[in-house]
Amino acid sequence: MTPPAKKGSISELQAELSLGKMGLAVEEIDHPVFVIWVDDFKFAYINESASEFIGLEPEFFYGKTTSELGAYFGSDNLEHHYSPLLTQNVRSITYEAEHLNMNGENIPVEVLSQIVKPADGRSFIVNISRDISKRKNAEKQKSEFMSTMIHELRTPITSIKGALGLIQAGVVGELSDKARNLIDISNRNSETLIRLIADMLDSEKSEAGMLNYQFEDFNLAALIEESVAVNQSYADKYKVNYRVFGTQNALEIRGDYGRVMQIMANLLSNAAKFSNSGDDVHVAILRDNNSVRISIKDFGLGIPQTAQASIFDKFTQVASQNQRDKGGTGLGLGIAKAIVEAHGWSISFASQEGKGTEFIVEIPK
Amino acid sequence: MTTLSKILHVDDDLDILAVSKMVLEDLGGFVLEQCSSGADALKAVTQFKPEIILLDAMMPEMSGLETLQELKKLPEAADIPVVFVTAKAQPSEIAEFTNAGAVSTITKPFDPVALPEEIRDIWAKHKP
């Protein structure tokens, strides 16, 4: 005769869910597994790995809510993580958290949470945690390495930029036309190097979620006009005309001025690069009841259909047909998107090959 | 003194010092003293009496931060505004410099033509 299932035990869960032998498999998994009832957020089950990891018997957990035991799971608001499962028809999510282990250490983990809704019976969420301390250590080392590398790159460039700037400014005497041309070329390219290094640093920081922002209120109309003026060199280089619309009236928004200028620099330079010589690029502020939109529209090459899905990915670069397309890392749009999203805004585009591309940054009111 | 005149620049990179000599003396018209280590800076500060100190953050033996901490212990140097010049300029680094008493941070690579004015502005805001 089968003994009555111990309350909260694997047998009870198996009995309730009719899992049979599958339940044994869960017990054997080497990663912490914990199951939470959706209707009251109480622990239904934790496996042996979870028990050993946290250093407490399963009985300690049964009948307690996730809020009561949040300290062990790095959050007293686990429900916050589960909201896509509960409200958006999402079946599983992955999130990073920390679990308190038996030595009192906070261990970084990645948790896979899957909602299960039996036809007859209570819904529950199965959570499987994976210790990611090694991965986090590797990420930290990579980040430190990048920081050192960037410092090492910027140091000699300081002397190069300094020396070229002094020569260009005439501090060491007048230059012949040919010498001036060579110095201009060197200076321009050292500026490109400086920008590439800054892009690398930003890309690295945005991946690590570490781009820094300083939010303030400012006039978007004035920023748009300033960004067009500051990026005029792209217009000159590619022989396009930036035409500005919708900036007659001031428009107060909240954001990081420098970072928004960075978005504009990226979009304006791309629009110029992918235009035909002599084209206009329209830069406009569009307003309606729900939002403000910044539109940058070119009438040039357009983005090929095959490239459109990955346009915001790191290192994606679309080859332009004419030979004018030089330089760039392919990092810019990815960084621009990260900045847009950090502001709670969105970025989208519409493009047709041979007709042009319009990028829209939408700022909800 | 209502206009800035005397600058002490500390950096272990001799090329950067050579460039800064032209930027600050020829372009900026300042009276300049240069040192390539924190130890030398501590000696120079009492004799030269600069009105502002530009301090490289990453130096061997004595870092910029350590140099600043020592400067703050010298009665004759404690009130001289110190500006860190650094290639990293991460927010955490800047916070560390500010907490140690630096008045501002300049990022490398700096714009040589704009540097004299930038230093004047910083000094005007933070002179004792």
PDB file of C-alpha atoms in Angstrom, chain A residues 5-218:
ATOM      1  CA  ALA A   5       1.897  11.523   0.503  1.00  0.00           C
ATOM      2  CA  LYS A   6       3.923  13.707   2.860  1.00  0.00           C
ATOM      3  CA  LYS A   7       2.596  17.264   2.720  1.00  0.00           C
ATOM      4  CA  GLY A   8       4.574  19.376   0.280  1.00  0.00           C
ATOM      5  CA  SER A   9       6.682  16.462  -0.751  1.00  0.00           C
ATOM      6  CA  ILE A  10       7.528  15.302  -4.209  1.00  0.00           C
ATOM      7  CA  SER A  11       4.924  12.616  -3.765  1.00  0.00           C
ATOM      8  CA  GLU A  12       2.210  15.138  -3.045  1.00  0.00           C
ATOM      9  CA  LEU A  13       3.141  17.167  -6.099  1.00  0.00           C
ATOM     10  CA  GLN A  14       3.303  14.045  -8.184  1.00  0.00           C
ATOM     11  CA  ALA A  15      -0.058  13.013  -6.841  1.00  0.00           C
ATOM     12  CA  GLU A  16      -1.620  16.401  -7.460  1.00  0.00           C
ATOM     13  CA  LEU A  17      -0.163  16.643 -10.925  1.00  0.00           C
ATOM     14  CA  SER A  18      -0.246  12.985 -11.797  1.00  0.00           C
ATOM     15  CA  LEU A  19       3.378  13.286 -12.877  1.00  0.00           C
ATOM     16  CA  GLY A  20       4.269   9.791 -11.954  1.00  0.00           C
ATOM     17  CA  LYS A  21       7.887   8.912 -12.571  1.00  0.00           C
ATOM     18  CA  MET A  22       8.594  12.242 -14.273  1.00  0.00           C
ATOM     19  CA  GLY A  23       8.580  13.764 -10.833  1.00  0.00           C
ATOM     20  CA  LEU A  24      11.640  11.699  -9.968  1.00  0.00           C
ATOM     21  CA  ALA A  25      13.488  13.298 -12.831  1.00  0.00           C
ATOM     22  CA  VAL A  26      12.819  16.731 -11.354  1.00  0.00           C
ATOM     23  CA  GLU A  27      14.138  15.583  -7.992  1.00  0.00           C
ATOM     24  CA  GLU A  28      17.350  14.385  -9.657  1.00  0.00           C
ATOM     25  CA  ILE A  29      18.139  17.638 -11.508  1.00  0.00           C
ATOM     26  CA  ASP A  30      21.423  19.121 -10.281  1.00  0.00           C
ATOM     27  CA  HIS A  31      20.104  22.661 -10.391  1.00  0.00           C
ATOM     28  CA  PRO A  32      17.791  24.222  -7.799  1.00  0.00           C
ATOM     29  CA  VAL A  33      14.192  23.700  -8.843  1.00  0.00           C
ATOM     30  CA  PHE A  34      11.341  25.364  -7.010  1.00  0.00           C
ATOM     31  CA  VAL A  35       7.659  25.356  -7.824  1.00  0.00           C
ATOM     32  CA  ILE A  36       5.256  28.106  -6.867  1.00  0.00           C
ATOM     33  CA  TRP A  37       1.466  28.023  -6.935  1.00  0.00           C
ATOM     34  CA  VAL A  38       0.135  30.883  -9.030  1.00  0.00           C
ATOM     35  CA  ASP A  39      -3.030  31.459  -6.998  1.00  0.00           C
ATOM     36  CA  ASP A  40      -1.292  32.222  -3.701  1.00  0.00           C
ATOM     37  CA  PHE A  41       2.439  32.406  -4.529  1.00  0.00           C
ATOM     38  CA  LYS A  42       3.226  29.750  -1.946  1.00  0.00           C
ATOM     39  CA  PHE A  43       6.010  27.291  -2.473  1.00  0.00           C
ATOM     40  CA  ALA A  44       4.649  23.962  -3.633  1.00  0.00           C
ATOM     41  CA  TYR A  45       7.912  22.109  -3.926  1.00  0.00           C
ATOM     42  CA  ILE A  46      11.669  22.530  -3.839  1.00  0.00           C
ATOM     43  CA  ASN A  47      14.055  19.833  -5.008  1.00  0.00           C
ATOM     44  CA  GLU A  48      17.055  18.423  -3.213  1.00  0.00           C
ATOM     45  CA  SER A  49      19.488  20.694  -5.084  1.00  0.00           C
ATOM     46  CA  ALA A  50      17.569  23.785  -4.007  1.00  0.00           C
ATOM     47  CA  SER A  51      17.431  22.553  -0.440  1.00  0.00           C
ATOM     48  CA  GLU A  52      21.177  21.893  -0.372  1.00  0.00           C
ATOM     49  CA  PHE A  53      21.999  25.154  -2.110  1.00  0.00           C
ATOM     50  CA  ILE A  54      20.070  27.262   0.358  1.00  0.00           C
ATOM     51  CA  GLY A  55      20.911  25.030   3.280  1.00  0.00           C
ATOM     52  CA  LEU A  56      17.357  24.568   4.514  1.00  0.00           C
ATOM     53  CA  GLU A  57      14.996  21.615   4.482  1.00  0.00           C
ATOM     54  CA  PRO A  58      12.139  21.697   1.974  1.00  0.00           C
ATOM     55  CA  GLU A  59       9.617  21.700   4.830  1.00  0.00           C
ATOM     56  CA  PHE A  60      10.857  25.197   5.702  1.00  0.00           C
ATOM     57  CA  PHE A  61       9.487  26.441   2.391  1.00  0.00           C
ATOM     58  CA  TYR A  62       6.172  24.704   2.040  1.00  0.00           C
ATOM     59  CA  GLY A  63       3.222  26.874   2.803  1.00  0.00           C
ATOM     60  CA  LYS A  64       5.261  30.058   2.819  1.00  0.00           C
ATOM     61  CA  THR A  65       4.895  32.742   0.188  1.00  0.00           C
ATOM     62  CA  THR A  66       7.551  34.110  -2.123  1.00  0.00           C
ATOM     63  CA  SER A  67       7.296  37.469  -0.313  1.00  0.00           C
ATOM     64  CA  GLU A  68       8.039  35.860   3.046  1.00  0.00           C
ATOM     65  CA  LEU A  69      11.097  34.046   1.713  1.00  0.00           C
ATOM     66  CA  GLY A  70      12.227  36.618  -0.843  1.00  0.00           C
ATOM     67  CA  ALA A  71      15.530  37.149   0.948  1.00  0.00           C
ATOM     68  CA  TYR A  72      16.696  33.711  -0.144  1.00  0.00           C
ATOM     69  CA  PHE A  73      15.865  34.491  -3.736  1.00  0.00           C
ATOM     70  CA  GLY A  74      17.289  37.981  -3.950  1.00  0.00           C
ATOM     71  CA  SER A  75      13.949  39.701  -4.217  1.00  0.00           C
ATOM     72  CA  ASP A  76      10.915  40.211  -2.015  1.00  0.00           C
ATOM     73  CA  ASN A  77       8.914  40.886  -5.139  1.00  0.00           C
ATOM     74  CA  LEU A  78       9.241  37.751  -7.232  1.00  0.00           C
ATOM     75  CA  GLU A  79       5.753  38.445  -8.586  1.00  0.00           C
ATOM     76  CA  HIS A  80       7.275  41.347 -10.489  1.00  0.00           C
ATOM     77  CA  HIS A  81       9.416  38.913 -12.475  1.00  0.00           C
ATOM     78  CA  TYR A  82       6.446  36.666 -13.148  1.00  0.00           C
ATOM     79  CA  SER A  83       4.116  39.308 -14.506  1.00  0.00           C
ATOM     80  CA  PRO A  84       4.723  38.467 -18.213  1.00  0.00           C
ATOM     81  CA  LEU A  85       3.742  34.861 -17.414  1.00  0.00           C
ATOM     82  CA  LEU A  86       0.631  35.934 -15.580  1.00  0.00           C
ATOM     83  CA  THR A  87      -0.644  38.768 -17.699  1.00  0.00           C
ATOM     84  CA  GLN A  88       0.779  38.415 -21.196  1.00  0.00           C
ATOM     85  CA  ASN A  89       0.315  34.813 -22.226  1.00  0.00           C
ATOM     86  CA  VAL A  90       4.070  34.291 -22.194  1.00  0.00           C
ATOM     87  CA  ARG A  91       4.956  30.661 -21.409  1.00  0.00           C
ATOM     88  CA  SER A  92       8.450  31.078 -20.059  1.00  0.00           C
ATOM     89  CA  ILE A  93      10.894  33.782 -19.099  1.00  0.00           C
ATOM     90  CA  THR A  94      14.494  33.963 -18.067  1.00  0.00           C
ATOM     91  CA  TYR A  95      15.799  36.477 -15.576  1.00  0.00           C
ATOM     92  CA  GLU A  96      18.914  37.064 -13.505  1.00  0.00           C
ATOM     93  CA  ALA A  97      18.759  37.182  -9.728  1.00  0.00           C
ATOM     94  CA  GLU A  98      20.747  36.197  -6.658  1.00  0.00           C
ATOM     95  CA  HIS A  99      20.151  33.321  -4.288  1.00  0.00           C
ATOM     96  CA  LEU A 100      21.434  33.332  -0.749  1.00  0.00           C
ATOM     97  CA  ASN A 101      23.399  30.131  -0.267  1.00  0.00           C
ATOM     98  CA  MET A 102      24.060  28.195   2.902  1.00  0.00           C
ATOM     99  CA  ASN A 103      27.248  30.163   3.538  1.00  0.00           C
ATOM    100  CA  GLY A 104      25.371  33.437   3.489  1.00  0.00           C
ATOM    101  CA  GLU A 105      26.804  34.366   0.091  1.00  0.00           C
ATOM    102  CA  ASN A 106      24.720  35.954  -2.639  1.00  0.00           C
ATOM    103  CA  ILE A 107      25.235  33.802  -5.701  1.00  0.00           C
ATOM    104  CA  PRO A 108      24.288  35.220  -9.114  1.00  0.00           C
ATOM    105  CA  VAL A 109      21.866  32.885 -10.896  1.00  0.00           C
ATOM    106  CA  GLU A 110      19.892  32.739 -14.082  1.00  0.00           C
ATOM    107  CA  VAL A 111      16.347  31.524 -13.494  1.00  0.00           C
ATOM    108  CA  LEU A 112      14.160  29.885 -16.121  1.00  0.00           C
ATOM    109  CA  SER A 113      10.516  30.192 -15.084  1.00  0.00           C
ATOM    110  CA  GLN A 114       7.828  28.267 -16.925  1.00  0.00           C
ATOM    111  CA  ILE A 115       4.143  28.577 -16.223  1.00  0.00           C
ATOM    112  CA  VAL A 116       2.114  25.362 -16.298  1.00  0.00           C
ATOM    113  CA  LYS A 117      -1.679  25.510 -16.469  1.00  0.00           C
ATOM    114  CA  PRO A 118      -3.147  22.031 -16.105  1.00  0.00           C
ATOM    115  CA  ALA A 119      -6.642  21.596 -17.513  1.00  0.00           C
ATOM    116  CA  ASP A 120      -7.802  20.392 -14.116  1.00  0.00           C
ATOM    117  CA  GLY A 121      -5.848  21.663 -11.190  1.00  0.00           C
ATOM    118  CA  ARG A 122      -3.982  24.657  -9.907  1.00  0.00           C
ATOM    119  CA  SER A 123      -1.596  26.555 -12.179  1.00  0.00           C
ATOM    120  CA  PHE A 124       1.986  26.676 -11.049  1.00  0.00           C
ATOM    121  CA  ILE A 125       5.324  28.097 -12.088  1.00  0.00           C
ATOM    122  CA  VAL A 126       8.354  25.848 -12.339  1.00  0.00           C
ATOM    123  CA  ASN A 127      11.643  27.652 -11.718  1.00  0.00           C
ATOM    124  CA  ILE A 128      15.049  26.219 -12.531  1.00  0.00           C
ATOM    125  CA  SER A 129      18.080  28.188 -11.341  1.00  0.00           C
ATOM    126  CA  ARG A 130      21.542  28.055 -12.789  1.00  0.00           C
ATOM    127  CA  ASP A 131      24.606  29.322 -10.969  1.00  0.00           C
ATOM    128  CA  ILE A 132      26.200  31.884 -13.285  1.00  0.00           C
ATOM    129  CA  SER A 133      29.035  33.101 -11.041  1.00  0.00           C
ATOM    130  CA  LYS A 134      31.643  31.897 -13.530  1.00  0.00           C
ATOM    131  CA  ARG A 135      29.939  33.723 -16.361  1.00  0.00           C
ATOM    132  CA  LYS A 136      29.625  36.877 -14.271  1.00  0.00           C
ATOM    133  CA  ASN A 137      33.309  36.688 -13.366  1.00  0.00           C
ATOM    134  CA  ALA A 138      34.236  36.301 -17.010  1.00  0.00           C
ATOM    135  CA  GLU A 139      32.031  39.282 -17.897  1.00  0.00           C
ATOM    136  CA  LYS A 140      33.674  41.360 -15.181  1.00  0.00           C
ATOM    137  CA  GLN A 141      37.136  40.413 -16.409  1.00  0.00           C
ATOM    138  CA  LYS A 142      36.193  41.246 -19.986  1.00  0.00           C
ATOM    139  CA  SER A 143      34.808  44.581 -18.878  1.00  0.00           C
ATOM    140  CA  GLU A 144      37.975  45.384 -16.956  1.00  0.00           C
ATOM    141  CA  PHE A 145      40.079  44.334 -19.926  1.00  0.00           C
ATOM    142  CA  MET A 146      38.088  46.605 -22.246  1.00  0.00           C
ATOM    143  CA  SER A 147      38.464  49.490 -19.816  1.00  0.00           C
ATOM    144  CA  THR A 148      42.237  49.003 -19.695  1.00  0.00           C
ATOM    145  CA  MET A 149      42.496  48.609 -23.473  1.00  0.00           C
ATOM    146  CA  ILE A 150      40.539  51.779 -24.052  1.00  0.00           C
ATOM    147  CA  HIS A 151      42.788  53.643 -21.665  1.00  0.00           C
ATOM    148  CA  GLU A 152      45.842  52.261 -23.448  1.00  0.00           C
ATOM    149  CA  LEU A 153      44.473  53.327 -26.836  1.00  0.00           C
ATOM    150  CA  ARG A 154      43.486  56.809 -25.706  1.00  0.00           C
ATOM    151  CA  THR A 155      46.875  57.637 -24.210  1.00  0.00           C
ATOM    152  CA  PRO A 156      48.963  57.726 -27.429  1.00  0.00           C
ATOM    153  CA  ILE A 157      46.051  59.304 -29.282  1.00  0.00           C
ATOM    154  CA  THR A 158      46.245  62.181 -26.796  1.00  0.00           C
ATOM    155  CA  SER A 159      49.720  63.060 -28.064  1.00  0.00           C
ATOM    156  CA  ILE A 160      48.721  62.557 -31.708  1.00  0.00           C
ATOM    157  CA  LYS A 161      45.645  64.745 -31.437  1.00  0.00           C
ATOM    158  CA  GLY A 162      47.541  67.308 -29.387  1.00  0.00           C
ATOM    159  CA  ALA A 163      50.425  67.541 -31.846  1.00  0.00           C
ATOM    160  CA  LEU A 164      48.191  67.710 -34.923  1.00  0.00           C
ATOM    161  CA  GLY A 165      45.914  70.265 -33.287  1.00  0.00           C
ATOM    162  CA  LEU A 166      48.875  72.503 -32.491  1.00  0.00           C
ATOM    163  CA  ILE A 167      50.209  72.308 -36.064  1.00  0.00           C
ATOM    164  CA  GLN A 168      46.740  72.970 -37.486  1.00  0.00           C
ATOM    165  CA  ALA A 169      46.317  75.975 -35.186  1.00  0.00           C
ATOM    166  CA  GLY A 170      49.514  77.506 -36.599  1.00  0.00           C
ATOM    167  CA  VAL A 171      51.401  77.399 -33.302  1.00  0.00           C
ATOM    168  CA  VAL A 172      54.542  76.139 -35.050  1.00  0.00           C
ATOM    169  CA  GLY A 173      54.299  78.396 -38.055  1.00  0.00           C
ATOM    170  CA  GLU A 174      52.475  78.629 -41.361  1.00  0.00           C
ATOM    171  CA  LEU A 175      52.106  75.494 -43.451  1.00  0.00           C
ATOM    172  CA  SER A 176      52.351  75.011 -47.168  1.00  0.00           C
ATOM    173  CA  ASP A 177      49.072  73.988 -48.825  1.00  0.00           C
ATOM    174  CA  LYS A 178      50.280  70.427 -49.263  1.00  0.00           C
ATOM    175  CA  ALA A 179      51.438  70.189 -45.658  1.00  0.00           C
ATOM    176  CA  ARG A 180      48.106  71.640 -44.491  1.00  0.00           C
ATOM    177  CA  ASN A 181      46.237  69.047 -46.539  1.00  0.00           C
ATOM    178  CA  LEU A 182      48.231  66.216 -44.979  1.00  0.00           C
ATOM    179  CA  ILE A 183      47.717  67.588 -41.481  1.00  0.00           C
ATOM    180  CA  ASP A 184      43.965  67.931 -42.127  1.00  0.00           C
ATOM    181  CA  ILE A 185      43.822  64.305 -43.291  1.00  0.00           C
ATOM    182  CA  SER A 186      45.747  63.128 -40.219  1.00  0.00           C
ATOM    183  CA  ASN A 187      43.602  65.161 -37.850  1.00  0.00           C
ATOM    184  CA  ARG A 188      40.347  63.947 -39.412  1.00  0.00           C
ATOM    185  CA  ASN A 189      41.419  60.343 -39.171  1.00  0.00           C
ATOM    186  CA  SER A 190      42.609  60.686 -35.608  1.00  0.00           C
ATOM    187  CA  GLU A 191      39.132  62.090 -34.823  1.00  0.00           C
ATOM    188  CA  THR A 192      37.657  58.979 -36.470  1.00  0.00           C
ATOM    189  CA  LEU A 193      39.851  56.789 -34.267  1.00  0.00           C
ATOM    190  CA  ILE A 194      38.699  58.693 -31.202  1.00  0.00           C
ATOM    191  CA  ARG A 195      35.070  58.188 -32.207  1.00  0.00           C
ATOM    192  CA  LEU A 196      35.594  54.479 -32.852  1.00  0.00           C
ATOM    193  CA  ILE A 197      37.107  54.023 -29.412  1.00  0.00           C
ATOM    194  CA  ALA A 198      34.210  55.913 -27.834  1.00  0.00           C
ATOM    195  CA  ASP A 199      31.784  53.688 -29.804  1.00  0.00           C
ATOM    196  CA  MET A 200      33.559  50.571 -28.526  1.00  0.00           C
ATOM    197  CA  LEU A 201      33.325  51.816 -24.982  1.00  0.00           C
ATOM    198  CA  ASP A 202      29.651  52.743 -25.352  1.00  0.00           C
ATOM    199  CA  SER A 203      28.823  49.449 -26.989  1.00  0.00           C
ATOM    200  CA  GLU A 204      30.518  47.563 -24.189  1.00  0.00           C
ATOM    201  CA  LYS A 205      28.767  49.618 -21.544  1.00  0.00           C
ATOM    202  CA  SER A 206      25.380  49.333 -23.220  1.00  0.00           C
ATOM    203  CA  GLU A 207      25.760  45.558 -23.342  1.00  0.00           C
ATOM    204  CA  ALA A 208      26.564  45.493 -19.671  1.00  0.00           C
ATOM    205  CA  GLY A 209      23.620  47.808 -19.000  1.00  0.00           C
ATOM    206  CA  MET A 210      26.057  50.406 -17.763  1.00  0.00           C
ATOM    207  CA  LEU A 211      25.656  53.376 -20.087  1.00  0.00           C
ATOM    208  CA  ASN A 212      25.393  56.376 -17.809  1.00  0.00           C
ATOM    209  CA  TYR A 213      22.671  58.957 -18.195  1.00  0.00           C
ATOM    210  CA  GLN A 214      21.994  62.372 -16.743  1.00  0.00           C
ATOM    211  CA  PHE A 215      18.394  63.334 -17.267  1.00  0.00           C
ATOM    212  CA  GLU A 216      17.301  66.950 -17.456  1.00  0.00           C
ATOM    213  CA  ASP A 217      14.569  69.049 -19.058  1.00  0.00           C
ATOM    214  CA  PHE A 218      15.522  70.632 -22.358  1.00  0.00           C
TER     215      PHE A 218
END
